[in-house]
Coordinates of C-alpha atoms (C1' of nucleotides) in Angstrom, one line a residue:
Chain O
X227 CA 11.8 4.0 -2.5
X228 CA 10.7 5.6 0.6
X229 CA 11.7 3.4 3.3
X230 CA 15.1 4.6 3.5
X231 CA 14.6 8.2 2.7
X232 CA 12.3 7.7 6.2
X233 CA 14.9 5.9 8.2
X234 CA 17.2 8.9 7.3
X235 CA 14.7 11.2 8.3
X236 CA 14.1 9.3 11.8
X237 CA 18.0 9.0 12.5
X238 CA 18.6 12.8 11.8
X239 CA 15.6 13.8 13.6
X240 CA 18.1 11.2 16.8
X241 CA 20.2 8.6 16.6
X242 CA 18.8 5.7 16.9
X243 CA 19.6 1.8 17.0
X244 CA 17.9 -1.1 15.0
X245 CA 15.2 -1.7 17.5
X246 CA 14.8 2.1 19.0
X247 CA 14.1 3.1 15.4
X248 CA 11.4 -0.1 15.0
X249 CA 9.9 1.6 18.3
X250 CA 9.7 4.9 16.8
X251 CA 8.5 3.3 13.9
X252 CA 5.8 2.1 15.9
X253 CA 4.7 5.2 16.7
X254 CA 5.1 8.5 15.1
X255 CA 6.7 7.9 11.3
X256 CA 4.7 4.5 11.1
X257 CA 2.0 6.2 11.1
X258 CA 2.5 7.3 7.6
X259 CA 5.1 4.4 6.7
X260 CA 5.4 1.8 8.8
X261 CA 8.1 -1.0 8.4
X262 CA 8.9 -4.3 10.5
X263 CA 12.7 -4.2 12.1
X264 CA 13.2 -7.0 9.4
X265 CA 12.9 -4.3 6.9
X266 CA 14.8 -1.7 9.0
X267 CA 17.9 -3.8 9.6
X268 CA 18.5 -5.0 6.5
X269 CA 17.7 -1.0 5.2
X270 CA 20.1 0.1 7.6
X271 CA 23.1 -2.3 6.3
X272 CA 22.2 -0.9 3.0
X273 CA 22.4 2.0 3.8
X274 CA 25.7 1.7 5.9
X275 CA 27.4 0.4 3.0
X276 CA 25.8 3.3 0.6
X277 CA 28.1 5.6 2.7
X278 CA 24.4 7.1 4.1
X279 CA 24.8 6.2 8.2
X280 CA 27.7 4.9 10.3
X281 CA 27.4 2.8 13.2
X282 CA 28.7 4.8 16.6
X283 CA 31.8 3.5 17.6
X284 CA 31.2 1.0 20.7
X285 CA 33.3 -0.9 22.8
X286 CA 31.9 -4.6 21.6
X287 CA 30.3 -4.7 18.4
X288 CA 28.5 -8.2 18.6
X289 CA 25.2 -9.8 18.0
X290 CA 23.0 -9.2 20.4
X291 CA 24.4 -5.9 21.2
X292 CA 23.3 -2.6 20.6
X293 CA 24.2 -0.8 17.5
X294 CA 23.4 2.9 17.4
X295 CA 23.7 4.9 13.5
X296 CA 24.1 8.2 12.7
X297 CA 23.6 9.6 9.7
X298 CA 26.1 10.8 7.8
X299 CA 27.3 14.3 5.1
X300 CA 26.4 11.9 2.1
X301 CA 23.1 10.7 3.7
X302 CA 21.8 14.4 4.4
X303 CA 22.6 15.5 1.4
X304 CA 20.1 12.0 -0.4
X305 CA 17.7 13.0 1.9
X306 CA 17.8 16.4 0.6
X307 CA 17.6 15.4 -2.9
X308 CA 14.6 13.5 -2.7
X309 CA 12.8 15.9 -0.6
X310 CA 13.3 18.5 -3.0
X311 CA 11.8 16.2 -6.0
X312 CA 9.1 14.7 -7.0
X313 CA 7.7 11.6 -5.1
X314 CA 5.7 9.0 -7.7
X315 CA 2.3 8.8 -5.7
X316 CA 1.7 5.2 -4.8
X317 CA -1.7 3.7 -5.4
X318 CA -4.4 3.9 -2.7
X319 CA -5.3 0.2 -2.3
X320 CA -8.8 -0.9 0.6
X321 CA -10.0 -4.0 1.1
X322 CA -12.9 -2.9 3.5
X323 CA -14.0 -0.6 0.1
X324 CA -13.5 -3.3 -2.3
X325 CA -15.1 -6.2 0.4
X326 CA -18.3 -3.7 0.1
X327 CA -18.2 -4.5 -4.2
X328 CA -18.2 -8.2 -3.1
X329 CA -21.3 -7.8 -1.0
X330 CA -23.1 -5.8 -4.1
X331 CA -22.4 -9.2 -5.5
X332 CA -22.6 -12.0 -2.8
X333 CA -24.7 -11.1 0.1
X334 CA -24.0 -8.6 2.9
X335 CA -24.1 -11.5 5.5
X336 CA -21.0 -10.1 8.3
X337 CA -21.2 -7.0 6.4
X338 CA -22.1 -4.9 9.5
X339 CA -20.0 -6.6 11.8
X340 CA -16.8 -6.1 9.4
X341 CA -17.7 -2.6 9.3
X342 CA -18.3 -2.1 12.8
X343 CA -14.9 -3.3 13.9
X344 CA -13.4 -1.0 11.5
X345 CA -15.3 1.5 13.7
X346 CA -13.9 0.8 16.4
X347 CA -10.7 0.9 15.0
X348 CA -10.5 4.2 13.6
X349 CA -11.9 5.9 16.5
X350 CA -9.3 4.5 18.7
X351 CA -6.8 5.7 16.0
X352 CA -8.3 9.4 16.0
X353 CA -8.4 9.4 19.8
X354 CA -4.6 8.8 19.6
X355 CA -3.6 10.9 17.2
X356 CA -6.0 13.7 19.5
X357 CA -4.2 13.2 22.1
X358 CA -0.4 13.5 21.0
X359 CA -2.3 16.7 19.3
X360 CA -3.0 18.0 22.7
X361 CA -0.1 16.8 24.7
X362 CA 2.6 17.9 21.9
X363 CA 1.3 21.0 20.0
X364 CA -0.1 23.3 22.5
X365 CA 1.4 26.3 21.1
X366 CA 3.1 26.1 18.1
X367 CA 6.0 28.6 16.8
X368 CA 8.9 27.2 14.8
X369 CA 8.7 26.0 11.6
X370 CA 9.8 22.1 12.1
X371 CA 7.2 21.6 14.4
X372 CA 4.0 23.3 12.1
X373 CA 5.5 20.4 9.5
X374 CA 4.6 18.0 11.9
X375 CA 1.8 19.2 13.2
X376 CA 0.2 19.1 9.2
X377 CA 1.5 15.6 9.7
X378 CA -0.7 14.9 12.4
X379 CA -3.1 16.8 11.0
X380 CA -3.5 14.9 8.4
X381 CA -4.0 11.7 10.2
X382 CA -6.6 13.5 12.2
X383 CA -8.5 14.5 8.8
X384 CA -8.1 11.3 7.4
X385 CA -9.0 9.2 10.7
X386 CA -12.5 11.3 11.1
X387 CA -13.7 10.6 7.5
X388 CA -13.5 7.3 8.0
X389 CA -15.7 7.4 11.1
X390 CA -17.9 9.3 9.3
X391 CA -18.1 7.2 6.5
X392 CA -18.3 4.1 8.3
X393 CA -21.1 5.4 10.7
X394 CA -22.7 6.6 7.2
X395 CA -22.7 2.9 5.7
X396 CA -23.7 1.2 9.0
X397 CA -26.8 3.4 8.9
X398 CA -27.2 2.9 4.9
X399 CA -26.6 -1.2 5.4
X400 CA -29.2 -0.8 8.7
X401 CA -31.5 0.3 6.4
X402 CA -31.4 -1.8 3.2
X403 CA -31.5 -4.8 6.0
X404 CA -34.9 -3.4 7.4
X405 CA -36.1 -3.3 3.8
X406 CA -35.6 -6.7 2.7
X407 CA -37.0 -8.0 5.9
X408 CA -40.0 -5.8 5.2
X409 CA -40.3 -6.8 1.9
X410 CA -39.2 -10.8 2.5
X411 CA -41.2 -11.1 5.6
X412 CA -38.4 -13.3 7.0
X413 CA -36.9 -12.7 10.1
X414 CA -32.9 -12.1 10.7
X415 CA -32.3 -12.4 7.4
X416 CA -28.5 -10.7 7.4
X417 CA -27.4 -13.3 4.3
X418 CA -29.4 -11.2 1.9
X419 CA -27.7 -12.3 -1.9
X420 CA -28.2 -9.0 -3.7
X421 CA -27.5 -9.8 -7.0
X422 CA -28.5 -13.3 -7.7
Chain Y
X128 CA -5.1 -11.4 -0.3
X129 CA -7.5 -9.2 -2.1
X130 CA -6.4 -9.6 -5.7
X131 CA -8.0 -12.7 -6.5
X132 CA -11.2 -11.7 -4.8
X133 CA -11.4 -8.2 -6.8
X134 CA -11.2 -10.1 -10.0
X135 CA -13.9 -12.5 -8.7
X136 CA -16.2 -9.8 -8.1
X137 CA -15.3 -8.2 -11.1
X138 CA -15.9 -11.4 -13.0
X139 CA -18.9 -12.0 -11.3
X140 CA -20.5 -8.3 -12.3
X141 CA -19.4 -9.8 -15.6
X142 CA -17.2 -12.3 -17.5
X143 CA -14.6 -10.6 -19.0
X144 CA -11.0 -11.6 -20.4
X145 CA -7.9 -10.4 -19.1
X146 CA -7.5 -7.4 -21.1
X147 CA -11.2 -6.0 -20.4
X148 CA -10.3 -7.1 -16.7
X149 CA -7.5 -5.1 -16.6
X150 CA -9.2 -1.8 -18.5
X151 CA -12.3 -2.0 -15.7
X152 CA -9.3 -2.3 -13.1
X153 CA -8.7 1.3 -14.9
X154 CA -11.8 2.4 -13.9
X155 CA -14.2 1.5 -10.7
X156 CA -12.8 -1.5 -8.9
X157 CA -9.2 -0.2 -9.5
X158 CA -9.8 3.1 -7.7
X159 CA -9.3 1.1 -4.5
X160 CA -7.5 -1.7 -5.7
X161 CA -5.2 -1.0 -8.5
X162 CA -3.6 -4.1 -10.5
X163 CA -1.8 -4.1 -13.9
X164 CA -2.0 -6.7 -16.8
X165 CA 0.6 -8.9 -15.3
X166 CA -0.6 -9.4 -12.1
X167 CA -4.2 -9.9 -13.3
X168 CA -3.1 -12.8 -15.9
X169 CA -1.2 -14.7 -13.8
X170 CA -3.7 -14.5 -10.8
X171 CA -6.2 -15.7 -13.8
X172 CA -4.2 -18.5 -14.2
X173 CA -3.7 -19.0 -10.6
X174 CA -7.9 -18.5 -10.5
X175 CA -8.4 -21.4 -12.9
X176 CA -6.0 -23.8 -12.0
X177 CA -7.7 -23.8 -8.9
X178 CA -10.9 -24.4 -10.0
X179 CA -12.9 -20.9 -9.5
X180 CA -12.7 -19.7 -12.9
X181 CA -13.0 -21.5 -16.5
X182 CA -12.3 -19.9 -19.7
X183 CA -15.4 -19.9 -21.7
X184 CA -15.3 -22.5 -25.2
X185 CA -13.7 -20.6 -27.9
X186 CA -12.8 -22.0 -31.4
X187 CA -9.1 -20.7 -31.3
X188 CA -7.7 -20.6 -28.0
X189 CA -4.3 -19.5 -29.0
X190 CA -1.8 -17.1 -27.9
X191 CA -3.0 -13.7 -29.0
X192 CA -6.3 -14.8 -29.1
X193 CA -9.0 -13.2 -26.6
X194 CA -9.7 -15.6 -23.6
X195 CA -12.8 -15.0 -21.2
X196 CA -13.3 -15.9 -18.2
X197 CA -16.5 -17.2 -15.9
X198 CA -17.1 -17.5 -12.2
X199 CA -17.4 -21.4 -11.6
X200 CA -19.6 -22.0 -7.7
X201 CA -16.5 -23.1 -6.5
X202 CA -15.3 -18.9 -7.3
X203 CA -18.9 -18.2 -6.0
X204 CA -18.3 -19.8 -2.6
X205 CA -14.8 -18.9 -2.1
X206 CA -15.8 -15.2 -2.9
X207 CA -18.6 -15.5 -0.3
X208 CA -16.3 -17.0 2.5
X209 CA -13.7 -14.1 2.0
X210 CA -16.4 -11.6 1.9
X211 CA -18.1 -12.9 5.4
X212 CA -14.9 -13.2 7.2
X213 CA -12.7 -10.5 8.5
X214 CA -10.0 -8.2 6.0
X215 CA -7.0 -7.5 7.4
X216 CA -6.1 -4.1 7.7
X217 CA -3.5 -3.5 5.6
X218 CA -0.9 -0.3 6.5
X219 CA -1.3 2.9 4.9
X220 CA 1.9 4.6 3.3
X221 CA 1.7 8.1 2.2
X222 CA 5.6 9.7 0.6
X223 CA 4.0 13.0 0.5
X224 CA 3.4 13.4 4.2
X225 CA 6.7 11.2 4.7
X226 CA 8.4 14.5 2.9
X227 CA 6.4 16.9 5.0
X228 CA 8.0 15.0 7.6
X229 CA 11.6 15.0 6.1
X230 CA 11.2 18.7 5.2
X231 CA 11.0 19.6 8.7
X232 CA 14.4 17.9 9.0
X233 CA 16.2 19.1 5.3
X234 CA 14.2 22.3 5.2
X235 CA 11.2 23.0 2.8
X236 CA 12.7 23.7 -0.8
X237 CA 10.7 22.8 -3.5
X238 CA 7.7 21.1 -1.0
X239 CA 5.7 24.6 -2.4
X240 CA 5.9 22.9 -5.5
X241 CA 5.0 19.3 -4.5
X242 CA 1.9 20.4 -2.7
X243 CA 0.9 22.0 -5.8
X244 CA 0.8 19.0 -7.5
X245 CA -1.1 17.0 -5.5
X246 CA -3.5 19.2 -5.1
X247 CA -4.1 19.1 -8.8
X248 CA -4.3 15.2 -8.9
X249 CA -6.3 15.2 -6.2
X250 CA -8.4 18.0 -7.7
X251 CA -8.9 15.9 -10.9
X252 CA -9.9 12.7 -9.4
X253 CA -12.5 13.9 -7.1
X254 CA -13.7 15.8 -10.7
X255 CA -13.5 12.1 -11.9
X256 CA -15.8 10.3 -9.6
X257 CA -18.6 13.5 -9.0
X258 CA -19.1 13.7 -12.6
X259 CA -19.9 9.5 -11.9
X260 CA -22.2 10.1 -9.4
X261 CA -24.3 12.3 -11.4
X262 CA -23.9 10.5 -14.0
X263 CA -24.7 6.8 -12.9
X264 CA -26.3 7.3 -9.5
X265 CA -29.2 9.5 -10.3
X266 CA -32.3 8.1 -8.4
X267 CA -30.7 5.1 -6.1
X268 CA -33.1 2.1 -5.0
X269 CA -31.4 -1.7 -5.2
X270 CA -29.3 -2.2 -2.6
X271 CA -26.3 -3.1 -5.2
X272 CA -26.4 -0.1 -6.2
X273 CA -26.5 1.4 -3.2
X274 CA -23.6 -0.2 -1.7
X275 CA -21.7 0.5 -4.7
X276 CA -23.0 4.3 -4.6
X277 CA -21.4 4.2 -0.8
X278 CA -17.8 2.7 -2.3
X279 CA -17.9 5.7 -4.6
X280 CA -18.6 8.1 -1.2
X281 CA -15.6 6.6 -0.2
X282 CA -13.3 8.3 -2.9
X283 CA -15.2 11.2 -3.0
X284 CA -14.7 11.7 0.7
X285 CA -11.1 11.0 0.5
X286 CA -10.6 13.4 -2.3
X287 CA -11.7 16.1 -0.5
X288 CA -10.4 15.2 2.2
X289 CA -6.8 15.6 0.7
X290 CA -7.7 18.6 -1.5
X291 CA -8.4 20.8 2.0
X292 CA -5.5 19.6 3.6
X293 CA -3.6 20.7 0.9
X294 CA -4.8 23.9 0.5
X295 CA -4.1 24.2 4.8
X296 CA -0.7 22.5 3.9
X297 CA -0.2 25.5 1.1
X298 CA -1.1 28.3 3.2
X299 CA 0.5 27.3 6.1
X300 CA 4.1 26.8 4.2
X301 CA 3.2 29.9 2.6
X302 CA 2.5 31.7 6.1
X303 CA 6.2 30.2 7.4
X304 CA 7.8 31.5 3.6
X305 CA 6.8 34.6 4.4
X306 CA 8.0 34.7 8.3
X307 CA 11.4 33.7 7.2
X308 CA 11.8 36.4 5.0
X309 CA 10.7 38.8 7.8
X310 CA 13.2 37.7 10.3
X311 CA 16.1 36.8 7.6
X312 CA 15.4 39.9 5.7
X313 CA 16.5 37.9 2.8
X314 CA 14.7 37.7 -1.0
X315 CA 13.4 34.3 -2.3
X316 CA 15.0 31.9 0.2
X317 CA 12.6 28.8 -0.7
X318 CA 15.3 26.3 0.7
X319 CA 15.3 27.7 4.3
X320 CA 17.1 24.9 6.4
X321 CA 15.1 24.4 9.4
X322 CA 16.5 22.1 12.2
X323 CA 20.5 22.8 11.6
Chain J
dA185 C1' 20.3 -21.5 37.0
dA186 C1' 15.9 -20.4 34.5
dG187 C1' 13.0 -17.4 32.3
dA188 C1' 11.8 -13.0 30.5
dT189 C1' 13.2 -9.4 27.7
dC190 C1' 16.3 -6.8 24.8
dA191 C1' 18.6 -6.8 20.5
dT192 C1' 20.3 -8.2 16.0
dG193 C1' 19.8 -10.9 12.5
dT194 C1' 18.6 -14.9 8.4
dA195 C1' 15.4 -17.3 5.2
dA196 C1' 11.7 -17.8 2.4
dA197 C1' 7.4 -16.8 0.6
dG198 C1' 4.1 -13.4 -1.2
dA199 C1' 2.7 -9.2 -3.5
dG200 C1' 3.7 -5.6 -6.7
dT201 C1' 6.4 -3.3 -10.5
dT202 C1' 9.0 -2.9 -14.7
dA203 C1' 10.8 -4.4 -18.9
dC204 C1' 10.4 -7.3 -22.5
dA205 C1' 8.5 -10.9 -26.0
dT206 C1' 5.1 -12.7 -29.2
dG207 C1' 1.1 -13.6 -31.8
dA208 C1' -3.4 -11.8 -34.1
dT209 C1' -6.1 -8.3 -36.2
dT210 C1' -7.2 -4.1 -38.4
dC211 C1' -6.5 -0.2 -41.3
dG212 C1' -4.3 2.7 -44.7
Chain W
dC114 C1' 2.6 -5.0 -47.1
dG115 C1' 3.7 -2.2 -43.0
dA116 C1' 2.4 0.0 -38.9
dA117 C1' -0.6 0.4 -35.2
dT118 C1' -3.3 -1.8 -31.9
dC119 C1' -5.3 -5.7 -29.5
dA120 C1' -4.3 -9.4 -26.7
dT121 C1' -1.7 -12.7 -23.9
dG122 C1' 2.1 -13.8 -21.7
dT123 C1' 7.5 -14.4 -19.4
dA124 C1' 11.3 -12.9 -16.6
dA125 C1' 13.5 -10.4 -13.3
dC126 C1' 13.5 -7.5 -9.7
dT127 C1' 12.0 -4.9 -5.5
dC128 C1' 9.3 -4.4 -1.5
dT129 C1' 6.7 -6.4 2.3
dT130 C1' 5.4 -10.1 5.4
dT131 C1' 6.0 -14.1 8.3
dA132 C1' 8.6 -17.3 10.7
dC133 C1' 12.5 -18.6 12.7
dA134 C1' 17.4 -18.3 14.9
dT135 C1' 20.8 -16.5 18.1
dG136 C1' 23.2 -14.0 21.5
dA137 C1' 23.2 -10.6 25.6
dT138 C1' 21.3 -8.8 29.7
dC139 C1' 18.4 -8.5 33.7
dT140 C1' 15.4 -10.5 37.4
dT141 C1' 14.2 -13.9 40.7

DNA sequence: AAGATCATGTAAAGAGTTACATGATTCG
DNA sequence: CGAATCATGTAACTCTTTACATGATCTT
């Protein structure tokens, strides 16, 4: 039950509309919880009808148009609540990890490739996160922004163990690929079937 | 779409029935994807209506009665396929750092307290898989092994990963704690509302 | 006027969670 | 025999994803 307790979060931190908040989404918050504007507009009519946000009065309310919320007394005072409780840790789930299992089992043919890609990926995620690092937290004083800089910071942390891991398995896979082709003989032989 | 092909490779390392499934799912493959007894018996039956799976002969196949299961080629191939193709990155959601996030907003009470008990969890699971390493990856040559041995990295890495950033997270909200009663002048103000 | 883009929404399917139901076996 | 445990399953619900629908505004 997070998604809302983050929309609340995102409209306190500014007012936002459907799509502004999807944006928003897109970046910062989404980094740690990201959500489709199907799943934020039908949030946000939940929690308009929970007494949590109001829509800003506007001259035509229509499809089509833009609908900014605020959030309201009640809503502060949820948001408070479940900050000051306990949040039930949701479980971690990887496919990359668990794809590596399959290859113990079936072969490591694409392995490298697979795992390469995901390189790339989380470098150009820590380069990102580096650089809102360096363009937003330059020197840091009041308390709301040293939360969010632990935010990023986390990201940071998490985005450079996964390059290092990943650069760490390339060179592992590299090298159980050289063996079997010094063992086999045989030439590009990137099908290997461990486990047969 | 990485259900199935977890209990595949589960299956694979060895036929099991939906109970033993789900108490291995407890253990190693689970780590990185978690599934409960429901959702592993019905994807068995979804499994073995399609054709990858067959329970093996038993005199009684009754409700009640233990049913095991065996990876058919059809599972073999399918398995193979999924594991040579690319995964789909699925989104990462983290509540804790959601509620660092919301704490900048609501103000930080009773985040000292949450920190703490991740850190413990996190503490105990990294416990968890070193005392695995030592004890099943000792002297490392097959290359299943060895690809397993770099999943395991994997949690490890993450583990300690978290368990510094929540020490950092600690000391820093500790280190802003202790500025607010310097300025404020005040006792134990734990709730300090930040951002009003 | 046509097309791109902004903006809000609906529908349905898929994945995961929680609660409950039921039969078989074992142990005191 | 009764209780605990092993084992398989159903049902209902929530959350997430994907695809589609519709109106408003801006640009050429």
């Amino acid at each position: 039950m997070s998604l809302p307790h983050a929309i609340l979060t995102a409209l306190l931190e500014k007012p936002s509309s459907g799509l502004e908040l999807t944006r928003r989404f897109d970046r910062s918050i989404g980094y740690f919880w990201p959500a489709t504007h199907q799943q934020i507009y039908r949030e946000l009519g939940k929690l308009e009808q929970a007494g949590f946000i109001r829509a800003l009065p506007s001259e035509r309310p229509a499809r089509g148009q833009k609908k900014e919320f605020e959030v309201l007394p009640a809503g502060r005072a949820e948001l408070t609540a479940w900050a000051s409780g306990e949040q039930d840790t949701k479980p971690v789930r990887n496919a990359l990890v668990l794809r590596l299992r399959a290859a113990a089992v079936v072969g490591r043919a694409g392995l490298d490739d697979e795992l390469r890609r995901h390189l790339t990926l989380h470098q150009r995620q820590l380069a990102e996160y580096e650089e809102i690092d360096s363009r937003d937290f330059g020197a840091v004083a009041d308390p709301e922004d040293r939360l969010r800089r632990l935010v990023l910071r986390a990201g940071i942390g998490l985005e450079t163990f996964w390059v290092q891991w990943l650069e760490e398995a390339l060179a592992e896979v590299a090298d159980m690929d050289a063996e079997a082709d010094g063992e086999a003989g045989s030439g590009a032989d990137t099908g290997v079937r461990a486990g047969e």
